[in-house]
Coordinates of C-alpha atoms in Angstrom, one line a residue:
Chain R
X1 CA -21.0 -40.0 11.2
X2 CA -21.6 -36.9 13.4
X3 CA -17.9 -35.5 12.0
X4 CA -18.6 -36.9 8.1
X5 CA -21.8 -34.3 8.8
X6 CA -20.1 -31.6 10.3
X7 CA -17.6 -31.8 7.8
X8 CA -20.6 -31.6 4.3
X9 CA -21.9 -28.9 6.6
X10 CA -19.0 -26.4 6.9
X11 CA -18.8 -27.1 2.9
X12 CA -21.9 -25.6 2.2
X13 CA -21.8 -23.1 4.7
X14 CA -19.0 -21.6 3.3
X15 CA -20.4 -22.0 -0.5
X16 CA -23.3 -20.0 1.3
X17 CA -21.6 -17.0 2.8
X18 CA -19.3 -17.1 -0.7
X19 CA -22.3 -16.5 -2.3
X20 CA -23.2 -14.0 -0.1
X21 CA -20.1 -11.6 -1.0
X22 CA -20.3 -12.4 -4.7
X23 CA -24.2 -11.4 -4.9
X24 CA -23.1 -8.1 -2.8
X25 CA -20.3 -7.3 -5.8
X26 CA -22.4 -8.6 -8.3
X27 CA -25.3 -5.9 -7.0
X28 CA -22.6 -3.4 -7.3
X29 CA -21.2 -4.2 -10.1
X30 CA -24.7 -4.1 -12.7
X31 CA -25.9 -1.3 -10.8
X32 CA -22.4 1.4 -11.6
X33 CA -25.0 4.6 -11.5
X34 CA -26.7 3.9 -8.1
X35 CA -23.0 2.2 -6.1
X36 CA -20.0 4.3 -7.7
X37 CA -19.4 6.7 -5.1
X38 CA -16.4 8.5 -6.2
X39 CA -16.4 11.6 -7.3
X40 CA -15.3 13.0 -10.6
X41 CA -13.6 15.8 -8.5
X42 CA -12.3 18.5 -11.3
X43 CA -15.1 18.0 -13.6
X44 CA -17.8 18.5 -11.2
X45 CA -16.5 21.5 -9.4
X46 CA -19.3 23.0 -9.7
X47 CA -21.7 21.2 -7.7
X48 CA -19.3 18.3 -5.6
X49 CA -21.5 16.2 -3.3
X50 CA -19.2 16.3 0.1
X51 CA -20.6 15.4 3.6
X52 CA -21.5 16.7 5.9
X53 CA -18.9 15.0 8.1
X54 CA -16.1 16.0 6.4
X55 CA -13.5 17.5 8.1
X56 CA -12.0 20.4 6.8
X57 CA -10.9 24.2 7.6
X58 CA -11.8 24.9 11.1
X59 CA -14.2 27.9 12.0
X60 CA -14.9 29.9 14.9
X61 CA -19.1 30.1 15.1
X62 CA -20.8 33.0 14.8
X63 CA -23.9 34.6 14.9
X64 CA -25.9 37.1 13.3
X65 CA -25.4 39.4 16.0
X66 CA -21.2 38.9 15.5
X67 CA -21.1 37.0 18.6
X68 CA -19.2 34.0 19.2
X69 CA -19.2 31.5 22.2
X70 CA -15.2 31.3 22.7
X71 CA -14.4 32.0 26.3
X72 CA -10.7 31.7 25.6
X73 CA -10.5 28.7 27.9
X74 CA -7.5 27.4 25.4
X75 CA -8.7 23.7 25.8
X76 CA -8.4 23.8 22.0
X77 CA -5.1 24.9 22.0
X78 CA -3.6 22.0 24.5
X79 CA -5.5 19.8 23.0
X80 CA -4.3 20.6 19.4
X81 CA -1.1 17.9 18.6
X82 CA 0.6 20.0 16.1
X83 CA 0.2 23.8 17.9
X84 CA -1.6 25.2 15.2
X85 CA -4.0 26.7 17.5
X86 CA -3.0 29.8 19.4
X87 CA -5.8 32.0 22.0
X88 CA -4.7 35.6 22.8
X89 CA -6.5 36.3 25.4
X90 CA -6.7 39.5 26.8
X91 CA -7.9 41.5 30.3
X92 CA -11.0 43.5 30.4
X93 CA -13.0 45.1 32.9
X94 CA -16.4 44.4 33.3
X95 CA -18.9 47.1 34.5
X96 CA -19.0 46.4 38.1
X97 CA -15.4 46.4 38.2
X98 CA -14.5 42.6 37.8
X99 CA -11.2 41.5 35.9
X100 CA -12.1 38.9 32.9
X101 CA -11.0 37.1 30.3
X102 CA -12.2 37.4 27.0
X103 CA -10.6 36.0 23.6
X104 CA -8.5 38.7 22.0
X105 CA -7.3 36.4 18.7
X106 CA -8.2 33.1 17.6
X107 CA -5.0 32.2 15.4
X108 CA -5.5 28.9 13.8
X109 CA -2.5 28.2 11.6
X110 CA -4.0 26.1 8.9
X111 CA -0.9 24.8 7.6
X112 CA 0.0 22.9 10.4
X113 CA -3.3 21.6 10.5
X114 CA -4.0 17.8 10.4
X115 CA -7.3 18.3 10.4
X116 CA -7.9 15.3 13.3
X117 CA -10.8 17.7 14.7
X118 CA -9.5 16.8 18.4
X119 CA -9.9 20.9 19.2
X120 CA -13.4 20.1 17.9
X121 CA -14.0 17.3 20.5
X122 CA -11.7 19.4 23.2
X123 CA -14.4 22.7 23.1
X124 CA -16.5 22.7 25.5
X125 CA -19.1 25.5 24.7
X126 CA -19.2 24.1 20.6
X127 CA -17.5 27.2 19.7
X128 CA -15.7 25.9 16.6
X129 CA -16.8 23.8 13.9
X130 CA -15.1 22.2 11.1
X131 CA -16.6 22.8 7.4
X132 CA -16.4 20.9 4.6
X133 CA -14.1 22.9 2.2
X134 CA -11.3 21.2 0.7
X135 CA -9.4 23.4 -1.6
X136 CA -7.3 24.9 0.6
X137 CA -4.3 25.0 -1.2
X138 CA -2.8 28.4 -1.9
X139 CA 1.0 30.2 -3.6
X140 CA 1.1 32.7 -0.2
X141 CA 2.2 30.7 2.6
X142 CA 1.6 33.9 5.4
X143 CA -2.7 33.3 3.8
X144 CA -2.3 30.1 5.9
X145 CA -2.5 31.9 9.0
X146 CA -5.8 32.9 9.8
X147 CA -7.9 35.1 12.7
X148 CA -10.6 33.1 13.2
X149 CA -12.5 35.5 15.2
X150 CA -14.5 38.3 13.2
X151 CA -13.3 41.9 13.8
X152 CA -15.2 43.3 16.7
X153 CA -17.3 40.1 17.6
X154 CA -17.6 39.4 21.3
X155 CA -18.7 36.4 23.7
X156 CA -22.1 35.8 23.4
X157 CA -23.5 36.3 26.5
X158 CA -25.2 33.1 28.1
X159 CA -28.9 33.6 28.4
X160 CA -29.4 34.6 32.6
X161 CA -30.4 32.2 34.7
X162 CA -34.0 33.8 36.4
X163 CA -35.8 32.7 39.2
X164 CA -38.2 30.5 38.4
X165 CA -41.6 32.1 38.4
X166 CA -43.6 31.0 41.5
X167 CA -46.7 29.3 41.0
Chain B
X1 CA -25.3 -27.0 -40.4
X2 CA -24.0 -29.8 -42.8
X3 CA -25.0 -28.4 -45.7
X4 CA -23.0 -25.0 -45.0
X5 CA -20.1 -23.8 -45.1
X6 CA -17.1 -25.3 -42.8
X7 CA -13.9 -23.9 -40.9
X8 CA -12.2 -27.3 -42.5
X9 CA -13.5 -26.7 -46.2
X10 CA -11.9 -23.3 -45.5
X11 CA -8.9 -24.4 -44.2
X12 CA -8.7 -27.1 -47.2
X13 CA -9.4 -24.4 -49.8
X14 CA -6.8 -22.5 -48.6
X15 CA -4.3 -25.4 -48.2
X16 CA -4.9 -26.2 -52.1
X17 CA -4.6 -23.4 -53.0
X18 CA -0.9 -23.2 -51.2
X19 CA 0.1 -26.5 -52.6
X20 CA -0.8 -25.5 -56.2
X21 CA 2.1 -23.2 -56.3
X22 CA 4.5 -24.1 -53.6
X23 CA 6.6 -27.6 -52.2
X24 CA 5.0 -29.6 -49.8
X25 CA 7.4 -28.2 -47.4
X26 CA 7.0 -24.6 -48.1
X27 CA 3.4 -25.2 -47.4
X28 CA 3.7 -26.8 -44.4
X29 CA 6.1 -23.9 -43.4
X30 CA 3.5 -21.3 -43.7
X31 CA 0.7 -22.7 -42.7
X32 CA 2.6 -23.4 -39.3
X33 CA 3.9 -19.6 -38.9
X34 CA 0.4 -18.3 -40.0
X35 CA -1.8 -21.0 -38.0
X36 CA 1.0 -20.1 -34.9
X37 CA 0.1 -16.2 -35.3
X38 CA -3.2 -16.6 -36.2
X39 CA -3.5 -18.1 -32.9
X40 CA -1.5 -16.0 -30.9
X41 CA -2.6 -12.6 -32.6
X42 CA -6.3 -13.9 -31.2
X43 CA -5.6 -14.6 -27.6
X44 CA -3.3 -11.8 -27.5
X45 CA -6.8 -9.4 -28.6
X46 CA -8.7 -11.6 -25.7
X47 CA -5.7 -10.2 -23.3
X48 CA -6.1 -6.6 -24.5
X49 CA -10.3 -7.0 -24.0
X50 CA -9.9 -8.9 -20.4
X51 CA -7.3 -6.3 -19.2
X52 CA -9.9 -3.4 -19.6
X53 CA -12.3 -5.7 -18.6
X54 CA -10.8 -6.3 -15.0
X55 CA -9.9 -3.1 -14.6
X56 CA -13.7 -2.1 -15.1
X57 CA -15.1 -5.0 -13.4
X58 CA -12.9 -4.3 -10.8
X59 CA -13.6 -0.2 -10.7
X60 CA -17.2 -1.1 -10.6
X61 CA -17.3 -3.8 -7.7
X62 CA -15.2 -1.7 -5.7
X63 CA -17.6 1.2 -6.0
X64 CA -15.3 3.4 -8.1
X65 CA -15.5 4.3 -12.1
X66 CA -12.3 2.3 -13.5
X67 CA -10.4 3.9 -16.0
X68 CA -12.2 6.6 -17.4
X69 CA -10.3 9.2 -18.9
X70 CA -7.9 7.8 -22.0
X71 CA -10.5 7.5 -24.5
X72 CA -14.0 6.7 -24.1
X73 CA -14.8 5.1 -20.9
X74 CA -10.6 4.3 -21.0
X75 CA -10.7 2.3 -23.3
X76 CA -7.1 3.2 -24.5
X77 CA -5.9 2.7 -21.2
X78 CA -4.1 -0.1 -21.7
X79 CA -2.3 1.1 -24.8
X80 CA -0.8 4.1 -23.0
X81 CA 0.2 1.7 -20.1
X82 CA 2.1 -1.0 -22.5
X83 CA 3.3 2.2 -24.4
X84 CA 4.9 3.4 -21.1
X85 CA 6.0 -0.3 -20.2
X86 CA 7.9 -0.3 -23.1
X87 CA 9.7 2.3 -22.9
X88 CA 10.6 2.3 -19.5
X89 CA 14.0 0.4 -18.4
X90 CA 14.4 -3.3 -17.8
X91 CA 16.4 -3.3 -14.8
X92 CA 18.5 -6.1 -13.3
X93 CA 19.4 -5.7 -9.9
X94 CA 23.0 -6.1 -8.8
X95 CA 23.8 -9.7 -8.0
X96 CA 20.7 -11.2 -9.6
X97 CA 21.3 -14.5 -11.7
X98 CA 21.7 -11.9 -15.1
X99 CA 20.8 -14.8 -17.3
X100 CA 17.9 -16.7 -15.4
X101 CA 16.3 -13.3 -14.7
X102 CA 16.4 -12.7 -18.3
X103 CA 14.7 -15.8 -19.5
X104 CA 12.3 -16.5 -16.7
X105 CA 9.3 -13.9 -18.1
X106 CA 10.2 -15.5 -21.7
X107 CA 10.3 -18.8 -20.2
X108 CA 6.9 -18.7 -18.7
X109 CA 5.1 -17.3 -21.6
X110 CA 6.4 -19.5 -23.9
X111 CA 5.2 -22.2 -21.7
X112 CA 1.7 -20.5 -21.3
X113 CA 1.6 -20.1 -25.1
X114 CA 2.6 -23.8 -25.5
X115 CA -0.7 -24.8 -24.1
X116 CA -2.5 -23.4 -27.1
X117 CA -1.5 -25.8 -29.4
X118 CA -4.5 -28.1 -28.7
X119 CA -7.3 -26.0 -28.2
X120 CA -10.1 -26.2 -30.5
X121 CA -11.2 -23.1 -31.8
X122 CA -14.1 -23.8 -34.0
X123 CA -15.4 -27.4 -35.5
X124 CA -12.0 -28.3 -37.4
X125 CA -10.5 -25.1 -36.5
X126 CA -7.0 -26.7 -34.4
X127 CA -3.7 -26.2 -33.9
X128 CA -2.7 -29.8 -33.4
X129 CA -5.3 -32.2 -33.5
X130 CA -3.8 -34.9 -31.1
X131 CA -5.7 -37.6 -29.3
X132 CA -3.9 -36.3 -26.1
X133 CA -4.9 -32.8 -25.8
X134 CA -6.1 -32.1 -22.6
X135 CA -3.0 -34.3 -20.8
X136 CA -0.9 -32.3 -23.2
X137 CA -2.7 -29.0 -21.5
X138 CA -2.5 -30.2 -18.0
X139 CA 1.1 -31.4 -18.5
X140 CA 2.5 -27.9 -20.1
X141 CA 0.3 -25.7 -17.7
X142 CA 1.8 -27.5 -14.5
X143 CA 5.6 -26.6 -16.0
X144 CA 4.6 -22.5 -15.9
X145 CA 5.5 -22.2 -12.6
X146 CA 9.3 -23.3 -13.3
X147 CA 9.5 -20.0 -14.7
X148 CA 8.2 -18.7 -11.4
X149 CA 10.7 -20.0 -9.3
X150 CA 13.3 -19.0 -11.9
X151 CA 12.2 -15.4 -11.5
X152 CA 12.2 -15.9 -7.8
X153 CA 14.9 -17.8 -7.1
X154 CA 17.1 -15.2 -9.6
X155 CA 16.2 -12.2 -8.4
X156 CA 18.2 -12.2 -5.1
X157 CA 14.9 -11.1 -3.4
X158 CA 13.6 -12.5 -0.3
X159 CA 9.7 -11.1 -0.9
X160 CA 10.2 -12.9 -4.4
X161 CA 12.1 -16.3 -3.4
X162 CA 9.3 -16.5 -0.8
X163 CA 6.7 -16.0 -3.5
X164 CA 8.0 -18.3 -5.7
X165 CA 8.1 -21.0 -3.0
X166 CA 4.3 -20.5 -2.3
X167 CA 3.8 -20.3 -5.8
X168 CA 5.6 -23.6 -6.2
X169 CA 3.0 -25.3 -3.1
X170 CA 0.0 -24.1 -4.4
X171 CA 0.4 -25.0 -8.3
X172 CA 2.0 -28.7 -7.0
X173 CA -1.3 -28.9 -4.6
X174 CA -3.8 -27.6 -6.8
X175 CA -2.7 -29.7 -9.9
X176 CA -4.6 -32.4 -8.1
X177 CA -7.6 -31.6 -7.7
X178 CA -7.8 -29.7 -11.3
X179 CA -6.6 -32.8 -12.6
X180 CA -9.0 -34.4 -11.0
X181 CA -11.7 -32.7 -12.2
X182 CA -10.8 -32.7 -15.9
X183 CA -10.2 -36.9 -15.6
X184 CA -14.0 -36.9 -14.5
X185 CA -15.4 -34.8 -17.7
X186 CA -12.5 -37.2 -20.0
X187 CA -14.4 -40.3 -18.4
X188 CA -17.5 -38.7 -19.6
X189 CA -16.4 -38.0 -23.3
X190 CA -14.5 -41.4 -23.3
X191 CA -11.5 -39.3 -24.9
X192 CA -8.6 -36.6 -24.4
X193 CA -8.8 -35.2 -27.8
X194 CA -10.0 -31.5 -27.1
X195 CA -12.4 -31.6 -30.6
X196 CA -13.6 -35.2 -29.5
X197 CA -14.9 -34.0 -26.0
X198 CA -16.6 -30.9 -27.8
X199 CA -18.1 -33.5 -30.3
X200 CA -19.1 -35.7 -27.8
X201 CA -21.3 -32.2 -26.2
X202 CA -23.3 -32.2 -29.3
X203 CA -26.5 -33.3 -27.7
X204 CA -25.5 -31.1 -24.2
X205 CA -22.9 -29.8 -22.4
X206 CA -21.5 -32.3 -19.8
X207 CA -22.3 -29.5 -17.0
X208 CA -26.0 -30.4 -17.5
X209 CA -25.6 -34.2 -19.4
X210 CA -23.2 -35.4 -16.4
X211 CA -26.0 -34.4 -13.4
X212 CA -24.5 -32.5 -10.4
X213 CA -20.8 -34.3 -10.0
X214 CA -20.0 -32.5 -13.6
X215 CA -21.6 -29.3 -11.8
X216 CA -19.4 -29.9 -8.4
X217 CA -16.2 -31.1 -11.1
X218 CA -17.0 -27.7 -12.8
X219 CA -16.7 -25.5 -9.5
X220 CA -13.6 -27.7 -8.2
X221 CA -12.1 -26.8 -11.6
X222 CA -13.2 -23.2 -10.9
X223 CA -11.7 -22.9 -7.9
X224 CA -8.4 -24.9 -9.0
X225 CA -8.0 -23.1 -11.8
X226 CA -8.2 -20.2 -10.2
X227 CA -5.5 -21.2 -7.7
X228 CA -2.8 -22.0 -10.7
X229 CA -3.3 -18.8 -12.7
X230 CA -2.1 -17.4 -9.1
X231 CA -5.0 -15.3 -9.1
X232 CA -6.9 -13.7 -6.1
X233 CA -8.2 -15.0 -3.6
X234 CA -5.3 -17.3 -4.4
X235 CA -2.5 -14.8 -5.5
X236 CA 0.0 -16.1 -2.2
X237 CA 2.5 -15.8 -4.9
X238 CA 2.0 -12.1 -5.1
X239 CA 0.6 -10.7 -2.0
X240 CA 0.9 -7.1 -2.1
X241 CA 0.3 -6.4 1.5
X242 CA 2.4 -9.0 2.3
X243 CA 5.3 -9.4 -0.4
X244 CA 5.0 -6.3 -1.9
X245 CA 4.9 -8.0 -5.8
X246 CA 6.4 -11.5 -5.1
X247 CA 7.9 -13.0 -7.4
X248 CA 8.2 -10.3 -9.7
X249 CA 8.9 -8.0 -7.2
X250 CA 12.4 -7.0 -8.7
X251 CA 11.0 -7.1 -12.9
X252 CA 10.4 -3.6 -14.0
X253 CA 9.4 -2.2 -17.7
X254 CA 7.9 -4.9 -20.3
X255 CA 9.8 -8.0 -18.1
X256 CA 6.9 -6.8 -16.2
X257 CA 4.7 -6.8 -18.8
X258 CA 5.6 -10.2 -19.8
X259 CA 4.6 -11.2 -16.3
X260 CA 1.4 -9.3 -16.4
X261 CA 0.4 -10.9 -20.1
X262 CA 1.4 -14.1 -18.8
X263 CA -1.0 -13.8 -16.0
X264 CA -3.6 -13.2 -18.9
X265 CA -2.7 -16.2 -21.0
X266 CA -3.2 -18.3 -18.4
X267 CA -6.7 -17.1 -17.8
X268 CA -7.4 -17.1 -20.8
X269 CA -6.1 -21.2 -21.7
X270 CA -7.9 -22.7 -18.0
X271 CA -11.1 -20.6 -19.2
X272 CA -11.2 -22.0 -22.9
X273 CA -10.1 -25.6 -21.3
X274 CA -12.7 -25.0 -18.5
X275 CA -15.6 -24.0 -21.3
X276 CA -13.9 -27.2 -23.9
X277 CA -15.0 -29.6 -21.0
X278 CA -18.0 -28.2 -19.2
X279 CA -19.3 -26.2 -21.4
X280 CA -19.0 -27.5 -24.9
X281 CA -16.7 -25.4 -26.6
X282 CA -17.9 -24.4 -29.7
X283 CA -21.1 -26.3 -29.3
X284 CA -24.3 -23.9 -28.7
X285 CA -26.7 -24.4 -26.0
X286 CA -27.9 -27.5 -26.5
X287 CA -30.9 -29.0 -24.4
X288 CA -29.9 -32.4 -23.3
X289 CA -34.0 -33.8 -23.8
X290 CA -35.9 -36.2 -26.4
X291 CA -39.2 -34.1 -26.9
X292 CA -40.5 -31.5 -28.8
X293 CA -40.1 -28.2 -28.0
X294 CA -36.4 -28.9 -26.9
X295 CA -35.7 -30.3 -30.3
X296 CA -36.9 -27.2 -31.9
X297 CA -35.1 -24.7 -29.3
X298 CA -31.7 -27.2 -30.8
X299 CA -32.4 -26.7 -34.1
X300 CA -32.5 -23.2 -34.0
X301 CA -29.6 -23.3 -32.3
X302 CA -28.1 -25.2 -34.7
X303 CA -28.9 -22.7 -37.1
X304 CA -31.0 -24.8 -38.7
X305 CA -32.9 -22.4 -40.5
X306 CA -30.3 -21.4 -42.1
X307 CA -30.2 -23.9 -44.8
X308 CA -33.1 -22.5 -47.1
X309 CA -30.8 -19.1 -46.9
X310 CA -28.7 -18.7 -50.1
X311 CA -25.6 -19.2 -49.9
X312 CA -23.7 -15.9 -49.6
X313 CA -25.4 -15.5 -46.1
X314 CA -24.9 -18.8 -44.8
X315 CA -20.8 -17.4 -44.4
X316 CA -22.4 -15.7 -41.4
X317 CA -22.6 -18.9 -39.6
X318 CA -19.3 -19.6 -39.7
X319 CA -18.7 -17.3 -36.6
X320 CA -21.3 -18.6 -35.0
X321 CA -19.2 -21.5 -33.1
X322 CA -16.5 -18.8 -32.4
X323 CA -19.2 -16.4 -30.7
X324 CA -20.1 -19.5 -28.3
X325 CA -16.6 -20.1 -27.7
X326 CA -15.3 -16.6 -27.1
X327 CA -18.7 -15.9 -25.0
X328 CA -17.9 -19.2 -22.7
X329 CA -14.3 -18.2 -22.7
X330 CA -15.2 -14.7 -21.2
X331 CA -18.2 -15.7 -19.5
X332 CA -15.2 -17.9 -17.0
X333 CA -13.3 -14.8 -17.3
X334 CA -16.0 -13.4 -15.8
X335 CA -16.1 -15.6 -12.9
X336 CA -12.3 -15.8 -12.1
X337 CA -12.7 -11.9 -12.0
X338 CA -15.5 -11.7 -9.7
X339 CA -13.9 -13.9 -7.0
X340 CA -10.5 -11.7 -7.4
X341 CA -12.3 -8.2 -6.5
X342 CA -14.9 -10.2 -4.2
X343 CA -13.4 -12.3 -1.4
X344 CA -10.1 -11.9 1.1
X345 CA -6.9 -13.3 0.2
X346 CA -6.5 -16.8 2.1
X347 CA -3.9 -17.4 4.2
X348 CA -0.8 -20.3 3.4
X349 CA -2.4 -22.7 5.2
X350 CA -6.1 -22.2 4.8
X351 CA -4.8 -22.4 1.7
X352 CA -3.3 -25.8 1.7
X353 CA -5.9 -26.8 4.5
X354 CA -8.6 -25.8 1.6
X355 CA -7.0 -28.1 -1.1
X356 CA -6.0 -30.9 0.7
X357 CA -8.7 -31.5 3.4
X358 CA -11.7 -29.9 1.4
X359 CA -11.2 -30.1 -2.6
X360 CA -9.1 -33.4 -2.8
X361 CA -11.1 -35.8 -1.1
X362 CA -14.1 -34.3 -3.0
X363 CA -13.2 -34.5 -6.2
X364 CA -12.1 -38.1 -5.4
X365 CA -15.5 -38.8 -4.3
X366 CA -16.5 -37.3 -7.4
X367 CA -14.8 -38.4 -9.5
X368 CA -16.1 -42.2 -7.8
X369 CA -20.2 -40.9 -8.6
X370 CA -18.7 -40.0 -12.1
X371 CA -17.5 -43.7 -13.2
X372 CA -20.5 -44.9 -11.7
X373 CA -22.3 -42.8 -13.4
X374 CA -19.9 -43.7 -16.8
X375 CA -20.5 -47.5 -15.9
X376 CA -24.2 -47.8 -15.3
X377 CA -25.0 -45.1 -18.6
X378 CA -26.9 -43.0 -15.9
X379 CA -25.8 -39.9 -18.2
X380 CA -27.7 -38.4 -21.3

């Protein structure tokens, strides 16, 4: 008797949970304007709806005062699977006469880029960011190659870490 | 609707007016060819209207638009692809069986065609009126997959002779409980002739006349169906993801095609065989109820009101049987093509598992209620 039960059971279990799916499609399907979510790409060029998560051209960040937060640590570029990331860093001497590193050229080759956004993962001060372009495609091949860094930009410095003030 | 105008006082107009100026044979001839095409030519629009409509229903349940850009909303879609079909190459692979590849998509359709002859179109409106219709149906439909396995087995394919096989399981299995299911509705109707079951609906279909086993003998002959027209969730015989086409993996250009339309045909024969027993054909909705607002919702269904119309406008009601039966017949459609773009593909054996553990014994026990039901008169 108990396996007779069991048996009805799992019948209209599943009939349930089948009607589950076919309400969801059904939903979708008398409803096109609110659940069709492709996009009717060349046609609406104009104003395309692409989120915010998608993962396109990679950018170096910078500010309104042309400063960047790339230390040249080249975490980026070992972490990058195809090499299309190369730092040039270069020497400088600070003020009080200190030897550092700052980034000279951020070369991002774009047309070895898989866009996997691991460099994005790999930074650790959030200098670069991926934006949400898509139409990348170009007839000049040597375009591809980009300097991600603006011309004469520099390291932002980090806010100074001051004594407390005592109370 | 006695008083007005008939499809058979059509039919017999036009069959006097043949014999007044031609030999019996003659006659006979053409109103064979022309019945034959008239039949064919009509299905063959319902394939051309269900092929756009999967493709939308399908667009639209996957979240995307469908075709959209040959004509409005696509809807010449289909004539550029049967346009490229035919002009594209039928290639036979090297060491394929040249002549069973070559008559394997003919073979099937033919076969799928075949199953027309009994259907009732309209009151009188019939290919072949025979008082074995729906054996005749279930008979010809359960030979379509010979042409499977021909297609398989000559293709020199393994993804296709593995197809075919499964094919082969699934129609042999799910012939049963189809089967089944149709002997419930015929013990109903007290008769296998396709216009005599749609008679016998004239007070209410059997889906509402024959209590819930007809409902649960509908859904079994759903699901069945579904599983011989080799259609998803059922569609072993062509998994892409697994077979890459099956069995008509090696076909190319309108062999193809053939394959494509005879997927169609079948649809389209199990739907108006599925709406013939269920749903009563031709018949309108028809409540199944002795009072009186449900005799006047049948006689305006019955176009009852009609009658005091003159004449000239009572030809309108003519189509009015053929609007029910091509709105039941897509209405199925419907349903087979909401379970394709809705549920998983089921593995071999759930497969099997689901026919012989879960549908068989149910439609037996069905099938049990049902005579009960028969003996004791329980039915409207």
């Amino acid at each position: 008797m108990k396996a007779l039960y069991n048996y009805l059971k799992e019948v209209a279990f599943a009939f349930v949970s089948l009607a589950n799916g076919l309400l969801l499609t059904l939903k979708y399907f008398v409803t096109p304007w609110k659940s069709i979510i492709t996009e009717n790409y060349p046609d609406n060029r104009a104003n395309p709806s692409v989120a915010d998560e998608f993962a396109g051209e990679v950018i170096l960040i910078h500010d309104e005062n042309n400063e960047h937060k790339c230390t040249a640590c080249t975490l980026c570029q070992l972490a990058c699977p195809n090499n299309s990331i190369q730092i040039i860093s270069k020497q400088v001497e600070t003020e009080d006469g200190k030897k550092k590193k700052v980034l000279d050229k951020w070369v991002y080759h774009l047309e070895m880029c898989t866009f996997c956004k691991q460099c994005i993962d790999a930074c650790p001060q959030d200098a670069i960011k991926m934006t949400n372009s898509y139409e990348l495609s170009c007839f000049d091949r040597s375009t591809l190659t980009k300097i991600l860094n603006q011309p004469g930009s520099k390291l932002k410095e980090k806010p100074k870490v001051t004594a407390k003030v005592q109370e | 609707m006695i008083s007005m105008i008939q499809f058979s006082d059509v039919l017999a107009w036009i069959h006097q007016l043949l014999s007044s100026c031609m030999a019996p044979w003659l006659v006979f001839l053409i109103e064979l060819v022309v019945a034959s095409v008239a039949a064919v030519v009509a299905l063959l629009v319902c394939v051309i209207i269900m092929v756009y409509m999967e493709r939308k229903v399908a667009g639209h349940m996957q979240l995307r638009h469908g075709p959209n850009r040959v004509g409005w909303h696509g809807v010449c879609q289909l004539f550029a692809d049967i346009i490229k079909l035919l002009l594209k190459e039928c290639f036979t692979p090297t060491r394929a069986d040249k002549l069973l590849f070559v008559v394997a998509p003919v073979l099937s359709l033919c076969v799928s065609l075949l199953a027309l002859a009994p259907i009732s179109w309209g009151p009188g409106l019939v290919l072949w009126n025979t008082n074995i219709g729906v054996l005749f149906v279930t008979a010809i439909s359960s030979m379509g997959v010979i042409g499977i396995l021909m297609a398989g087995w000559s293709s020199n394919n393994k993804y296709a002779l593995m197809g075919a096989m499964r094919s082969g399981a699934q129609i042999v299995s799910y012939e049963l409980s189809a089967g089944l299911s149709i002997v419930a509705i015929v013990a109903l109707a007290g008769t296998l002739n396709t216009g005599g079951i749609i008679e016998s609906q004239a007070n209410g279909w059997w889906i509402l006349k024959g209590h819930l086993p007809a409902f649960f003998a509908f859904i079994i002959y759903i699901i069945a169906s579904t599983a011989e027209c080799n259609r998803a969730p059922f569609d072993l015989a062509e998994a892409e993801s697994e077979l890459t086409a099956g069995y008509h993996t090696e076909y190319s250009g309108m062999q193809f095609g053939i394959f494509y339309l005879n997927e169609y045909i079948n649809m389209g024969v199990v739907s108006m065989v599925a709406s013939t027993l269920f749903l009563g054909g031709w018949q309108p909705f028809y409540l199944p109820f002795d009072f009186g607002w449900a005799h006047a919702f049948n006689d305006i269904m019955a176009l009852k009101f009609m009658e005091t119309w003159p004449a000239w406008i009572s030809w309108v009601s003519l189509a009015w049987p053929l609007v029910w039966f091509f709105g039941k017949l897509f209405l199925i459609i419907f349903f087979m093509m909401w379970f394709r773009w809705t549920f998983p593909r089921l593995r071999i054996d759930q497969l099997l598992k689901l026919e012989w553990k879960y549908l068989l014994p149910l439609s037996i026990v069905n099938l049990v209620i049902i005579a009960l039901i028969v003996v004791l008169g329980l039915h409207f």
